[in-house]
Amino acid sequence: MISEHAAAQRDLELEDLFLSIGHRFGRVELRRRMRDYVRGLLAPVARNHSWQLAEQAGHPMPDGLQHLLAGSKWEPEDIRDDLQEYVADKLGEADGVLIIDDTGFIKKGTTSAGVQHQYSGTAGRTENCQIGGAVARAWSGLYL
């Protein structure tokens, strides 16, 4: 459990991030859905599927979040570039180290986002799986 101060700081930083990429979503409804989607992914829910993410955001149905991912117009490469610049600005301290780790999540089907037949270190072989990334920042012996 994080402290109230840490949660408030996280929320401020998320708002800063949302402001830096929000212009990539042409309509205010899409910007709101993007915020709800990201907050849902970061929330402590058991599984991150569209129904639980919608419920977490207070939406009665997942249609809006599904439209954000499958039907709306936005350029992931542009958002990636904005995000890369945002992270570089935030992590640009001399005593900081970025730690990146990827993990394979084996999947039986092929309908989840990002599932394909690929090598998974978790399985030690090529399987149907998703690859997820974890990022941590360390400096002066402290971890975020």
mmCIF file of C-alpha atoms in Angstrom:
data_model
loop_
_atom_site.group_PDB
_atom_site.id
_atom_site.type_symbol
_atom_site.label_atom_id
_atom_site.label_comp_id
_atom_site.label_asym_id
_atom_site.label_seq_id
_atom_site.Cartn_x
_atom_site.Cartn_y
_atom_site.Cartn_z
ATOM 1 C CA MET A 1 0.000 0.000 0.000
ATOM 2 C CA ILE A 2 1.381 3.428 -0.864
ATOM 3 C CA SER A 3 0.997 6.484 1.327
ATOM 4 C CA GLU A 4 -1.530 9.223 0.592
ATOM 5 C CA HIS A 5 1.316 11.587 -0.255
ATOM 6 C CA ALA A 6 2.825 9.088 -2.722
ATOM 7 C CA ALA A 7 -0.596 8.458 -4.291
ATOM 8 C CA ALA A 8 -1.195 12.197 -4.660
ATOM 9 C CA GLN A 9 2.247 12.632 -6.240
ATOM 10 C CA ARG A 10 1.563 9.747 -8.632
ATOM 11 C CA ASP A 11 -1.756 11.335 -9.626
ATOM 12 C CA LEU A 12 -0.059 14.688 -10.308
ATOM 13 C CA GLU A 13 2.578 13.017 -12.445
ATOM 14 C CA LEU A 14 -0.072 11.054 -14.344
ATOM 15 C CA GLU A 15 -1.949 14.281 -15.065
ATOM 16 C CA ASP A 16 1.298 15.789 -16.340
ATOM 17 C CA LEU A 17 1.782 12.772 -18.600
ATOM 18 C CA PHE A 18 -1.814 12.932 -19.827
ATOM 19 C CA LEU A 19 -1.347 16.590 -20.724
ATOM 20 C CA SER A 20 1.787 15.784 -22.694
ATOM 21 C CA ILE A 21 0.110 13.128 -24.870
ATOM 22 C CA GLY A 22 -3.540 14.226 -24.757
ATOM 23 C CA HIS A 23 -3.268 16.361 -27.873
ATOM 24 C CA ARG A 24 -2.712 13.142 -29.860
ATOM 25 C CA PHE A 25 -6.358 12.213 -29.256
ATOM 26 C CA GLY A 26 -8.500 14.523 -31.376
ATOM 27 C CA ARG A 27 -11.647 14.553 -29.270
ATOM 28 C CA VAL A 28 -12.198 15.187 -25.583
ATOM 29 C CA GLU A 29 -14.067 11.850 -25.229
ATOM 30 C CA LEU A 30 -11.025 9.966 -26.494
ATOM 31 C CA ARG A 31 -8.732 11.839 -24.107
ATOM 32 C CA ARG A 32 -11.001 10.901 -21.196
ATOM 33 C CA ARG A 33 -11.083 7.275 -22.294
ATOM 34 C CA MET A 34 -7.301 7.227 -22.649
ATOM 35 C CA ARG A 35 -6.975 8.519 -19.087
ATOM 36 C CA ASP A 36 -9.483 5.978 -17.797
ATOM 37 C CA TYR A 37 -7.716 3.178 -19.677
ATOM 38 C CA VAL A 38 -4.252 4.050 -18.315
ATOM 39 C CA ARG A 39 -5.573 4.507 -14.770
ATOM 40 C CA GLY A 40 -7.332 1.140 -15.069
ATOM 41 C CA LEU A 41 -4.141 -0.574 -16.198
ATOM 42 C CA LEU A 42 -2.352 0.851 -13.162
ATOM 43 C CA ALA A 43 -5.155 -0.036 -10.736
ATOM 44 C CA PRO A 44 -4.937 -3.065 -8.443
ATOM 45 C CA VAL A 45 -7.476 -5.195 -10.334
ATOM 46 C CA ALA A 46 -7.159 -8.960 -10.663
ATOM 47 C CA ARG A 47 -7.188 -8.985 -14.477
ATOM 48 C CA ASN A 48 -6.849 -6.139 -16.936
ATOM 49 C CA HIS A 49 -9.611 -6.972 -19.406
ATOM 50 C CA SER A 50 -12.006 -4.409 -20.808
ATOM 51 C CA TRP A 51 -14.893 -5.190 -18.451
ATOM 52 C CA GLN A 52 -12.778 -4.741 -15.317
ATOM 53 C CA LEU A 53 -11.065 -1.641 -16.701
ATOM 54 C CA ALA A 54 -14.465 -0.136 -17.534
ATOM 55 C CA GLU A 55 -15.794 -1.008 -14.086
ATOM 56 C CA GLN A 56 -12.716 0.542 -12.456
ATOM 57 C CA ALA A 57 -13.357 3.756 -14.429
ATOM 58 C CA GLY A 58 -17.056 3.823 -13.527
ATOM 59 C CA HIS A 59 -18.263 3.013 -17.047
ATOM 60 C CA PRO A 60 -21.375 0.810 -17.312
ATOM 61 C CA MET A 61 -20.015 -1.031 -20.383
ATOM 62 C CA PRO A 62 -16.553 -1.510 -21.929
ATOM 63 C CA ASP A 63 -17.641 -0.196 -25.350
ATOM 64 C CA GLY A 64 -15.924 3.181 -24.992
ATOM 65 C CA LEU A 65 -12.576 1.703 -23.972
ATOM 66 C CA GLN A 66 -12.829 -0.917 -26.713
ATOM 67 C CA HIS A 67 -13.538 1.837 -29.252
ATOM 68 C CA LEU A 68 -10.459 3.729 -28.029
ATOM 69 C CA LEU A 69 -8.274 0.707 -28.796
ATOM 70 C CA ALA A 70 -9.935 -0.673 -31.915
ATOM 71 C CA GLY A 71 -11.954 2.021 -33.659
ATOM 72 C CA SER A 72 -10.642 5.485 -32.897
ATOM 73 C CA LYS A 73 -7.987 7.329 -34.879
ATOM 74 C CA TRP A 74 -4.656 8.049 -33.181
ATOM 75 C CA GLU A 75 -1.043 7.375 -34.081
ATOM 76 C CA PRO A 76 0.786 5.075 -31.655
ATOM 77 C CA GLU A 77 4.186 6.080 -33.055
ATOM 78 C CA ASP A 78 3.532 9.754 -32.215
ATOM 79 C CA ILE A 79 2.421 8.852 -28.693
ATOM 80 C CA ARG A 80 5.482 6.640 -28.302
ATOM 81 C CA ASP A 81 7.713 9.560 -29.294
ATOM 82 C CA ASP A 82 5.947 11.924 -26.859
ATOM 83 C CA LEU A 83 6.219 9.328 -24.099
ATOM 84 C CA GLN A 84 9.911 8.754 -24.812
ATOM 85 C CA GLU A 85 10.580 12.488 -24.532
ATOM 86 C CA TYR A 86 8.503 12.733 -21.339
ATOM 87 C CA VAL A 87 10.357 9.834 -19.679
ATOM 88 C CA ALA A 88 13.772 11.135 -20.761
ATOM 89 C CA ASP A 89 12.961 14.535 -19.237
ATOM 90 C CA LYS A 90 11.793 12.972 -15.971
ATOM 91 C CA LEU A 91 14.696 10.537 -15.677
ATOM 92 C CA GLY A 92 17.387 12.962 -16.755
ATOM 93 C CA GLU A 93 19.142 13.063 -13.376
ATOM 94 C CA ALA A 94 22.808 12.091 -13.203
ATOM 95 C CA ASP A 95 22.371 9.599 -10.347
ATOM 96 C CA GLY A 96 19.426 7.735 -11.908
ATOM 97 C CA VAL A 97 19.432 4.264 -13.440
ATOM 98 C CA LEU A 98 16.563 2.816 -15.469
ATOM 99 C CA ILE A 99 16.008 -0.933 -15.009
ATOM 100 C CA ILE A 100 13.971 -2.685 -17.714
ATOM 101 C CA ASP A 101 12.815 -6.314 -17.606
ATOM 102 C CA ASP A 102 10.534 -8.241 -19.928
ATOM 103 C CA THR A 103 8.433 -11.233 -18.990
ATOM 104 C CA GLY A 104 6.430 -13.645 -21.119
ATOM 105 C CA PHE A 105 2.837 -14.473 -20.220
ATOM 106 C CA ILE A 106 1.789 -17.766 -21.803
ATOM 107 C CA LYS A 107 -1.680 -17.662 -23.414
ATOM 108 C CA LYS A 108 -3.782 -20.550 -24.658
ATOM 109 C CA GLY A 109 -5.675 -18.536 -27.269
ATOM 110 C CA THR A 110 -4.738 -15.779 -29.686
ATOM 111 C CA THR A 111 -7.401 -13.157 -28.987
ATOM 112 C CA SER A 112 -5.677 -11.170 -26.232
ATOM 113 C CA ALA A 113 -3.828 -8.030 -27.321
ATOM 114 C CA GLY A 114 -0.242 -8.709 -28.396
ATOM 115 C CA VAL A 115 -0.490 -12.516 -28.327
ATOM 116 C CA GLN A 116 1.563 -14.258 -30.934
ATOM 117 C CA HIS A 117 3.775 -17.307 -31.370
ATOM 118 C CA GLN A 118 7.083 -15.989 -30.002
ATOM 119 C CA TYR A 119 9.948 -16.909 -27.734
ATOM 120 C CA SER A 120 9.190 -16.618 -24.026
ATOM 121 C CA GLY A 121 11.979 -16.784 -21.487
ATOM 122 C CA THR A 122 9.358 -17.740 -18.900
ATOM 123 C CA ALA A 123 8.495 -20.869 -20.900
ATOM 124 C CA GLY A 124 12.022 -21.381 -22.241
ATOM 125 C CA ARG A 125 10.657 -21.973 -25.734
ATOM 126 C CA THR A 126 8.450 -20.497 -28.461
ATOM 127 C CA GLU A 127 4.805 -20.355 -27.314
ATOM 128 C CA ASN A 128 1.643 -18.338 -27.781
ATOM 129 C CA CYS A 129 2.301 -15.541 -25.320
ATOM 130 C CA GLN A 130 2.276 -11.854 -24.540
ATOM 131 C CA ILE A 131 5.476 -10.093 -23.625
ATOM 132 C CA GLY A 132 5.133 -7.553 -20.834
ATOM 133 C CA GLY A 133 7.685 -5.041 -19.713
ATOM 134 C CA ALA A 134 8.498 -3.816 -16.237
ATOM 135 C CA VAL A 135 10.408 -0.606 -15.667
ATOM 136 C CA ALA A 136 11.914 0.605 -12.415
ATOM 137 C CA ARG A 137 14.081 3.573 -11.605
ATOM 138 C CA ALA A 138 16.849 3.430 -9.041
ATOM 139 C CA TRP A 139 19.138 6.083 -7.634
ATOM 140 C CA SER A 140 21.251 6.340 -4.517
ATOM 141 C CA GLY A 141 20.123 2.837 -3.479
ATOM 142 C CA LEU A 142 16.397 3.728 -3.540
ATOM 143 C CA TYR A 143 13.813 2.200 -5.882
ATOM 144 C CA LEU A 144 10.557 3.639 -7.237
#
